[in-house]
Tab-separated table of C-alpha atoms and ligand atoms in Angstrom:
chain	number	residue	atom	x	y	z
A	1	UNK	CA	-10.950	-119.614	30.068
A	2	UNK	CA	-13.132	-118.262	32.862
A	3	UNK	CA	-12.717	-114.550	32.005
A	4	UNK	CA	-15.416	-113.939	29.246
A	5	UNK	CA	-13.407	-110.871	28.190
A	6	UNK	CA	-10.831	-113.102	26.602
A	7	UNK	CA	-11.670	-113.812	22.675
A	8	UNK	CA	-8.479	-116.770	22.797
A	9	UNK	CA	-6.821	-118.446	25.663
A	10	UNK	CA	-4.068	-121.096	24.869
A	11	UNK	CA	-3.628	-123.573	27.299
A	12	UNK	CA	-0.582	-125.777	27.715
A	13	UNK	CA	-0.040	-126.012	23.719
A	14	UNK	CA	2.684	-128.481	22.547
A	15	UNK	CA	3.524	-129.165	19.226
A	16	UNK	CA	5.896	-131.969	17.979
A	17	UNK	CA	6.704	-132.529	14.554
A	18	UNK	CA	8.233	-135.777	13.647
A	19	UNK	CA	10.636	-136.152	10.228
A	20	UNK	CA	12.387	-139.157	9.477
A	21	UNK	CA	15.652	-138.739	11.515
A	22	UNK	CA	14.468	-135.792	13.931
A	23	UNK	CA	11.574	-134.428	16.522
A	24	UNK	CA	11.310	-130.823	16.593
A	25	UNK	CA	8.885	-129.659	19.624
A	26	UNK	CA	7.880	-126.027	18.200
A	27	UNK	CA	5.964	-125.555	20.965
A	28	UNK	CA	6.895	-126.380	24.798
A	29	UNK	CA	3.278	-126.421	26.985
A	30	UNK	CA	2.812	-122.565	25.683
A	31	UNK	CA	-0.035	-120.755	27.389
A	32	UNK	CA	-1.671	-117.330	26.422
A	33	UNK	CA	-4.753	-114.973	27.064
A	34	UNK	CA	-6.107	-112.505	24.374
A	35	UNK	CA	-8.768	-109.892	25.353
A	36	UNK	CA	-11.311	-108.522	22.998
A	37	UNK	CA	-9.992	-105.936	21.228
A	38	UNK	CA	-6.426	-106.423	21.866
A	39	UNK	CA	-3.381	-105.234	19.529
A	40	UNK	CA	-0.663	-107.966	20.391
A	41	UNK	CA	2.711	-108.122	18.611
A	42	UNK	CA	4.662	-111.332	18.832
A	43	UNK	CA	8.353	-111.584	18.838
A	44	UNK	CA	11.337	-114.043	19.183
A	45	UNK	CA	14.284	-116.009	17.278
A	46	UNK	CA	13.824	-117.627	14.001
A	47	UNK	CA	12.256	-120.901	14.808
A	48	UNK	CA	10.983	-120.742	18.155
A	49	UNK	CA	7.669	-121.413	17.186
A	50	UNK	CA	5.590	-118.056	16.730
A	51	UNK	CA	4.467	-119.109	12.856
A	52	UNK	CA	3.475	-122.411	14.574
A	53	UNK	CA	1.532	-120.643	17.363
A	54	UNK	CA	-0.226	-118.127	14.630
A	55	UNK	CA	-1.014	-121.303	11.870
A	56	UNK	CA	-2.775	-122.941	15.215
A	57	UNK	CA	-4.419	-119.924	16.480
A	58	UNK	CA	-5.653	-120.067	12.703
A	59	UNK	CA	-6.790	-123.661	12.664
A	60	UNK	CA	-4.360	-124.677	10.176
A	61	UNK	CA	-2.902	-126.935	12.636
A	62	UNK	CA	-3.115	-129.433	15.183
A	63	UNK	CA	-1.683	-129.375	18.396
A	64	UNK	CA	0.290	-132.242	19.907
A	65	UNK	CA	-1.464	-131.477	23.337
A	66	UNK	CA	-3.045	-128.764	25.258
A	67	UNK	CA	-6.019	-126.825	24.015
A	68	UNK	CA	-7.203	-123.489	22.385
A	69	UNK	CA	-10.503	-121.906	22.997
A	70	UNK	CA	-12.158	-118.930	21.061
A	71	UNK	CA	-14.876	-117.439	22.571
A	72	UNK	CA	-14.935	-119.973	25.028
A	73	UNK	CA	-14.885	-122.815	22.627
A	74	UNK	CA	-12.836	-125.691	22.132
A	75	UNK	CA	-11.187	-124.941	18.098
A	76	UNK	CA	-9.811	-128.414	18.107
A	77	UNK	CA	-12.980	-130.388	19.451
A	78	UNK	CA	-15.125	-128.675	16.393
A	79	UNK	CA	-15.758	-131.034	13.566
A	80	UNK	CA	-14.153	-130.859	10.472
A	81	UNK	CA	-17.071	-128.499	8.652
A	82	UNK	CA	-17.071	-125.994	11.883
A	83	UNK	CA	-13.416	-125.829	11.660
A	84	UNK	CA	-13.454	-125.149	8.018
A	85	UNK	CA	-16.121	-122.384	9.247
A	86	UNK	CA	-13.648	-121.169	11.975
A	87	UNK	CA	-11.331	-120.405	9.153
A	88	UNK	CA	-13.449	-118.633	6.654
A	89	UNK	CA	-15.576	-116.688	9.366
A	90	UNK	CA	-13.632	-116.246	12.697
A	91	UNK	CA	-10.107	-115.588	11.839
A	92	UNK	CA	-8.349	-112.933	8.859
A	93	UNK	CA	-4.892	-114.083	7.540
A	94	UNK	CA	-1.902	-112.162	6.578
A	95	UNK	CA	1.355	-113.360	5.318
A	96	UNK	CA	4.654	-111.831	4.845
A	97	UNK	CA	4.278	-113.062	1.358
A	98	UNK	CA	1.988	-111.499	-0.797
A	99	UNK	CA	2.099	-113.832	-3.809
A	100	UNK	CA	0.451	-116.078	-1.237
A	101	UNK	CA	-1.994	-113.543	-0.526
A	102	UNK	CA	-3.619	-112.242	-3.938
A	103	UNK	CA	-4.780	-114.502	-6.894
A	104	UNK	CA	-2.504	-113.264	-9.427
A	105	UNK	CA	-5.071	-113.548	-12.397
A	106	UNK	CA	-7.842	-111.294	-10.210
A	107	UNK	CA	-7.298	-107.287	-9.933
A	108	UNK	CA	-7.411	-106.089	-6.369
A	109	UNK	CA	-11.267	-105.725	-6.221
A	110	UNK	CA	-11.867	-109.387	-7.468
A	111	UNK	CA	-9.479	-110.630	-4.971
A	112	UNK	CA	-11.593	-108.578	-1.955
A	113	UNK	CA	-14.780	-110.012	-3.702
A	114	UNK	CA	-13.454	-113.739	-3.996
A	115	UNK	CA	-14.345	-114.628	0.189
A	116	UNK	CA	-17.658	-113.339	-0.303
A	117	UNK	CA	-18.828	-115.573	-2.980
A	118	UNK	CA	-18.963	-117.701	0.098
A	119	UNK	CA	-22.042	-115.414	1.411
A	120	UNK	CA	-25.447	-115.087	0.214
A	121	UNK	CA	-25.132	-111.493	-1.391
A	122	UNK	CA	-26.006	-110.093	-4.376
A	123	UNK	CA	-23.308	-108.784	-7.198
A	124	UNK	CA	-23.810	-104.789	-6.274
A	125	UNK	CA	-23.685	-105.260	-2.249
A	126	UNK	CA	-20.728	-107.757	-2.789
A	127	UNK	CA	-19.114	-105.116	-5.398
A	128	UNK	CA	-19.943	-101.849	-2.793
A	129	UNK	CA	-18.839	-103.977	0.338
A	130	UNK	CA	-15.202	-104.898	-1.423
A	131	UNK	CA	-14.970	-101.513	-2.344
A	132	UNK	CA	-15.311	-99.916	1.182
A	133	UNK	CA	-12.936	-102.563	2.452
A	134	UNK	CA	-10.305	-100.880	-0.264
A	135	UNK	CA	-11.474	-97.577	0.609
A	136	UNK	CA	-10.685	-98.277	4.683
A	137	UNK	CA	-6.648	-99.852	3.544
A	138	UNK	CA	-6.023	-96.921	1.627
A	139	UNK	CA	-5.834	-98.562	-1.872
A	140	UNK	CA	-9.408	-98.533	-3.644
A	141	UNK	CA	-7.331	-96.068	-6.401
A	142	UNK	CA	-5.742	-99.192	-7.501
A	143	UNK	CA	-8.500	-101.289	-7.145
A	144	UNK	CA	-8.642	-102.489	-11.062
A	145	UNK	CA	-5.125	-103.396	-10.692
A	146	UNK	CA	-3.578	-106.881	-11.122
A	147	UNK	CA	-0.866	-107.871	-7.903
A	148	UNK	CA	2.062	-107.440	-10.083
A	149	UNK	CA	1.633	-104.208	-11.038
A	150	UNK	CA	1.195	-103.221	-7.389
A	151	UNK	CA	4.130	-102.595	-4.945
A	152	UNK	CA	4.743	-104.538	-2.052
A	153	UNK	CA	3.157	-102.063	0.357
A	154	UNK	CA	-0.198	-102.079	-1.702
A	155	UNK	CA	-0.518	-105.806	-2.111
A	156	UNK	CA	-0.257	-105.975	1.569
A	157	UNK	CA	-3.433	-103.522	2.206
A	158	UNK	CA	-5.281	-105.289	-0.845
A	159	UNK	CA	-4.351	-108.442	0.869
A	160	UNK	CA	-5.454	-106.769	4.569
A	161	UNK	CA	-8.656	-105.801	2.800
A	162	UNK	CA	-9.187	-109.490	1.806
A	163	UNK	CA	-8.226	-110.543	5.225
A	164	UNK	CA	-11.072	-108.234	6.483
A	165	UNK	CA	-13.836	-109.358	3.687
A	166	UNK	CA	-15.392	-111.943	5.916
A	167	UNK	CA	-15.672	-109.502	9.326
A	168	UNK	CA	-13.276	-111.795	11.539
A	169	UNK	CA	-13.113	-111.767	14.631
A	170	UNK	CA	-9.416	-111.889	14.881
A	171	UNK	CA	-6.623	-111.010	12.177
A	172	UNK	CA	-3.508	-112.932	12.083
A	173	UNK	CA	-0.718	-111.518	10.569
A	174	UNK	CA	2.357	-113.471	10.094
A	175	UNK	CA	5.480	-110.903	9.361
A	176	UNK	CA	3.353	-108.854	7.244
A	177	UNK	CA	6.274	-106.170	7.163
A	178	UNK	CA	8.872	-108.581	6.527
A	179	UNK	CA	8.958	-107.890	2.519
A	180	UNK	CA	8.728	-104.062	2.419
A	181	UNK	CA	10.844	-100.794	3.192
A	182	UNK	CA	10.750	-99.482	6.523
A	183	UNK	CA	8.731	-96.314	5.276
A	184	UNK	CA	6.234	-98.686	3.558
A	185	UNK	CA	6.246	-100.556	6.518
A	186	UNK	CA	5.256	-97.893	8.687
A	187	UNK	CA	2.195	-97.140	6.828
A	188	UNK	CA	1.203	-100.900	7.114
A	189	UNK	CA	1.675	-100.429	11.150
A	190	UNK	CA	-0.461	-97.474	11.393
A	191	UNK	CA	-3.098	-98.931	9.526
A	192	UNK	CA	-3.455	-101.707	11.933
A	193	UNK	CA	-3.182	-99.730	14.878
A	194	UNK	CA	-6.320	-97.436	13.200
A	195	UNK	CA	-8.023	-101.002	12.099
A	196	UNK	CA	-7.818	-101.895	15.926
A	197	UNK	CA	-8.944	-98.532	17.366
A	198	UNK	CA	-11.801	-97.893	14.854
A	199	UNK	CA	-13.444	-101.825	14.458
A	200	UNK	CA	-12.321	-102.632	17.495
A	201	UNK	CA	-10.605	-105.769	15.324
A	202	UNK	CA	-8.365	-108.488	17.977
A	203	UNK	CA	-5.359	-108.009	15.888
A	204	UNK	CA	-2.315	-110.690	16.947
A	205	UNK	CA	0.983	-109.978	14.498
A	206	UNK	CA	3.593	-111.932	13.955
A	207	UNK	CA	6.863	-109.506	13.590
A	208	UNK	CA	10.994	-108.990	13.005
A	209	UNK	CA	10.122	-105.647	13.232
A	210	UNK	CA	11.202	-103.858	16.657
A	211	UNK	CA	10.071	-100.749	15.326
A	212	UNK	CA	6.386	-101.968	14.590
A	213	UNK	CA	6.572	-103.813	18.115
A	214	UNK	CA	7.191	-100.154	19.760
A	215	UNK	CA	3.954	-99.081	18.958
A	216	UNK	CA	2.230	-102.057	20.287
A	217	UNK	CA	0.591	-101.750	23.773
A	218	UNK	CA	1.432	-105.489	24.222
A	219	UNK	CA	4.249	-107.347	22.967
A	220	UNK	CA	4.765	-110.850	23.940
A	221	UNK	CA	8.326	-112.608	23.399
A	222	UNK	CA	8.297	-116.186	22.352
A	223	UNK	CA	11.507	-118.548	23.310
A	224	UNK	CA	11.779	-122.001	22.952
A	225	UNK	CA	7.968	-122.578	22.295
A	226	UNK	CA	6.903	-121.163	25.269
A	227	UNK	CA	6.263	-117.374	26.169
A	228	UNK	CA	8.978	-115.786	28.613
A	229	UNK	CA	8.400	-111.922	28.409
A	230	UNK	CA	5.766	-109.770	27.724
A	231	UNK	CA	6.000	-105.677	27.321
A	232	UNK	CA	3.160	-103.639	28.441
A	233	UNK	CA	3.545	-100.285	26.908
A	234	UNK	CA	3.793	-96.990	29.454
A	235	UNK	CA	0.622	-94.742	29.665
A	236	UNK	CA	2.579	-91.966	28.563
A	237	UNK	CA	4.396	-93.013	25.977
A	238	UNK	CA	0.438	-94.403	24.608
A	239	UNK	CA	-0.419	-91.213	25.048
A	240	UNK	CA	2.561	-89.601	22.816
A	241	UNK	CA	1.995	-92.210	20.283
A	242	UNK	CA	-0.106	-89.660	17.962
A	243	UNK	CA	1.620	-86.606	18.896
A	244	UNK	CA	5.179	-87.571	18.199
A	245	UNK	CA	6.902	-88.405	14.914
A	246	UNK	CA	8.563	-92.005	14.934
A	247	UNK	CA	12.041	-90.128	15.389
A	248	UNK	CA	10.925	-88.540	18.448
A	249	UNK	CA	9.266	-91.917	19.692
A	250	UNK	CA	12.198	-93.692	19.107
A	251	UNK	CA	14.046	-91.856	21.903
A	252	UNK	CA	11.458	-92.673	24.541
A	253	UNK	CA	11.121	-95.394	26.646
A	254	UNK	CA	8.290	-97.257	25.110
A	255	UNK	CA	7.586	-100.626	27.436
A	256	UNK	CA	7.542	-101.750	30.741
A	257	UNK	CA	9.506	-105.802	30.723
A	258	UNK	CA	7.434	-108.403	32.840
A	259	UNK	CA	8.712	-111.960	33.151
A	260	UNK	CA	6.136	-114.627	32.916
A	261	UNK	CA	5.123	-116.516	35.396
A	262	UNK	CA	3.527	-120.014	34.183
A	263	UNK	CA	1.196	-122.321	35.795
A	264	UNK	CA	3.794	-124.345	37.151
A	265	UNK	CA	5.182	-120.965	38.374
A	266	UNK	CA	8.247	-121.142	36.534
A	267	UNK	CA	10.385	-118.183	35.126
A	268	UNK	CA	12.116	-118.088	31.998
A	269	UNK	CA	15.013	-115.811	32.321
A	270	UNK	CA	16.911	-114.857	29.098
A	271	UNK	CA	20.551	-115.097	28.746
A	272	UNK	CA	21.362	-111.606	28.829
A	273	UNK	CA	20.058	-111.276	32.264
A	274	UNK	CA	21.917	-114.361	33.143
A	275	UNK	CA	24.936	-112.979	31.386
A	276	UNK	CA	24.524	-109.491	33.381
A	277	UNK	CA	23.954	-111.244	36.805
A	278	UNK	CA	27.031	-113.130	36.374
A	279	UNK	CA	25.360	-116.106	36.443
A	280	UNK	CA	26.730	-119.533	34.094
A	281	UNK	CA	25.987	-122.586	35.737
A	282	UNK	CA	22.014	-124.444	36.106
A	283	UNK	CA	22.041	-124.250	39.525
A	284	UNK	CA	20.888	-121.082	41.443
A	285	UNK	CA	20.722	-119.752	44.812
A	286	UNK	CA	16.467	-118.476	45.843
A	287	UNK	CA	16.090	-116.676	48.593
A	288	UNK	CA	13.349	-113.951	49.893
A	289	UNK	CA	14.638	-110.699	51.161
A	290	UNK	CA	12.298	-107.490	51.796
A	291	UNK	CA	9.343	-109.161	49.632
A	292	UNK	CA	11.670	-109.559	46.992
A	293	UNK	CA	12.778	-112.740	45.384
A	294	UNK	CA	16.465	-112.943	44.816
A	295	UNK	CA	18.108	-115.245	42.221
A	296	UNK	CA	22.227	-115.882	42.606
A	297	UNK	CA	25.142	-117.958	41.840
B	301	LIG	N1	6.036	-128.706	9.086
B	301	LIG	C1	7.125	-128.820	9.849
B	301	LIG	N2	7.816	-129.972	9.902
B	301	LIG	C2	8.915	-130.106	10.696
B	301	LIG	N3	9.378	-129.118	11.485
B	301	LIG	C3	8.730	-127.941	11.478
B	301	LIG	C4	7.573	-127.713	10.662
B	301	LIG	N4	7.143	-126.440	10.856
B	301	LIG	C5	7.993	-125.899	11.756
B	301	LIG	N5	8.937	-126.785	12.140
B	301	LIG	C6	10.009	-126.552	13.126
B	301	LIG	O1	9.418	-126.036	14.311
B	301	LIG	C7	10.206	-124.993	14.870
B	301	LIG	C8	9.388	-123.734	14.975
B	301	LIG	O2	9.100	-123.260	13.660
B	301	LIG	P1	8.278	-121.932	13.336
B	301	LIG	O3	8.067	-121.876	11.882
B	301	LIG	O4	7.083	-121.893	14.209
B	301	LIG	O5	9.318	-120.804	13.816
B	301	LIG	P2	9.210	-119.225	13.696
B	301	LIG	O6	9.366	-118.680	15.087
B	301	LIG	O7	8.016	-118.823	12.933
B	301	LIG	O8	10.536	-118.854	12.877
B	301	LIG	P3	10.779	-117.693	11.755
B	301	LIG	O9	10.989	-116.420	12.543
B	301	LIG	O10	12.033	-118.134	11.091
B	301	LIG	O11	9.601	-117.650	10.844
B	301	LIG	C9	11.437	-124.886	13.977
B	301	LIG	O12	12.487	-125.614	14.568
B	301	LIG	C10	10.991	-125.491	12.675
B	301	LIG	O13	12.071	-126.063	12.001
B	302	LIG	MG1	7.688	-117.913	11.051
């Protein structure tokens, strides 16, 4: 909250959701920092919560407790008509489905043009500003085409080009590889990363995909509602990135593994490091040796 470099802090998030016979809490007091300008992958098991974290991030929903601030402001203490704002202006959406995307009757221009009806702008600049935003996802040569007679692959850059149509601040993208080939997907990757370098776009994706995570310089692992790694990618491997084919890339060792350390300065540890350490019962030995914190049976 008090660095000013961070576009979105999440503080202490919970979310319970409450069905007739059953609680579920998505989200376990998760906390997070985004900078400005960040490319962030997140990871983890079906159903530990990243969708919930991304529709929140979004505004789409309410947490149970804790708080989210974007650009230093409070999303969930906005009234209902800034909030709607916070939507249309401040955030980009991407889903893994691309039906949900696209109007279906619209061609891929009129779908880019739909958001800005919502701005004062007349029929040529809207027209020439949807057509650039084809032009920069690689797909204006389809532009007078309807979604289904587009691939996968190309109604996910018409629908990044929508996302984009309102100059967000941050794009949210929630498995937006999950439906395509991993070819296709690669293209999809790259054209983030190059959205990120060259608008300097917060980009925060929600992914399966441990290939797309690889070229991420921060991927953050999400377990049990609550964050427990994150992976800061290696200078040189950042600096390969360009250079090397994805082959080539894949032999390298892409990320550096931190643990996170919470507020309450807990660690999560994951159950292969348990597993490895020989370690199968809740209750652990702590002790301090050399500056180093050891953790035993
Ligand atoms: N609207 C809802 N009502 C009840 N439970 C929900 C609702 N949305 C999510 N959940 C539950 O919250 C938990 C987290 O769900 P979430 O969709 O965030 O997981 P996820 O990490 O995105 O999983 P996946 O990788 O399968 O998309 C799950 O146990 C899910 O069943
Ligand atoms: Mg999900």
């Amino acid at each position: 909250m008090s660095n000013p470099e961070n576009i979105l802090v999440c503080d202490g998030l919970v979310k319970i959701f409450k069905t007739e016979e059953v609680e579920v809490m998505a989200l376990q007091g998760l906390d997070l920092q985004i900078k400005k300008g960040e490319l962030v992958a997140i990871i983890g098991k079906s159903g530990s919560g990243k969708s919930t974290l991304l529709n929140m991030i979004g505004g789409l929903e309410r947490p149970t407790a804790g708080r989210i601030y974007v650009d230093g402001k409070d999303l969930f203490a906005m009234t209902e008509a800034q909030l709607v704002s916070y939507r249309q202006n401040t955030v980009g959406f991407v889903w893994q489905n691309s039906a949900q995307n696209l109007f279906p009757y619209l061609n891929a221009l009129q779908n880019v043009e739909a958001p800005l009806y919502f701005k004062k702008m007349s029929e040529k600049a809207r027209r020439e500003k949807a057509m650039e935003l084809l032009k920069r996802t690689g797909i204006d040569h389809k532009a007078m085409s309807y979604p289904t007679q587009l691939s996968g692959g190309e109604q996910q850059r018409v629908a990044i080009a929508v996302a984009l149509a309102m100059d967000p601040k941050i794009l949210l993208a929630d498995e937006p590889t999950g439906a395509v080939d991993s070819k296709t997907s690669d293209m999809i990757q790259d054209l983030f990363r190059k959205l990120n370098e060259e608008l300097g776009l917060t980009i925060i994706i929600v992914t399966h995909d441990i290939s797309l995570a690889n070229k991420v310089s921060r991927v953050i692992m999400v377990s049990d509602g609550k964050i427990s790694t994150e992976k800061i990618m290696k200078e040189d491997y950042r600096k390969k990135l360009d250079e090397l084919s994805t082959e080539n890339l894949k032999e390298m060792d892409s990320h550096e593994e931190y643990s996170v350390l919470d507020k309450a300065r807990r660690v999560q540890l994951s159950e292969e490091v348990l597993k490895e350490a020989g370690i199968d019962s809740h209750m652990v030995r702590v002790e301090v040796v050399d500056g180093k914190i050891i953790i035993s049976k």
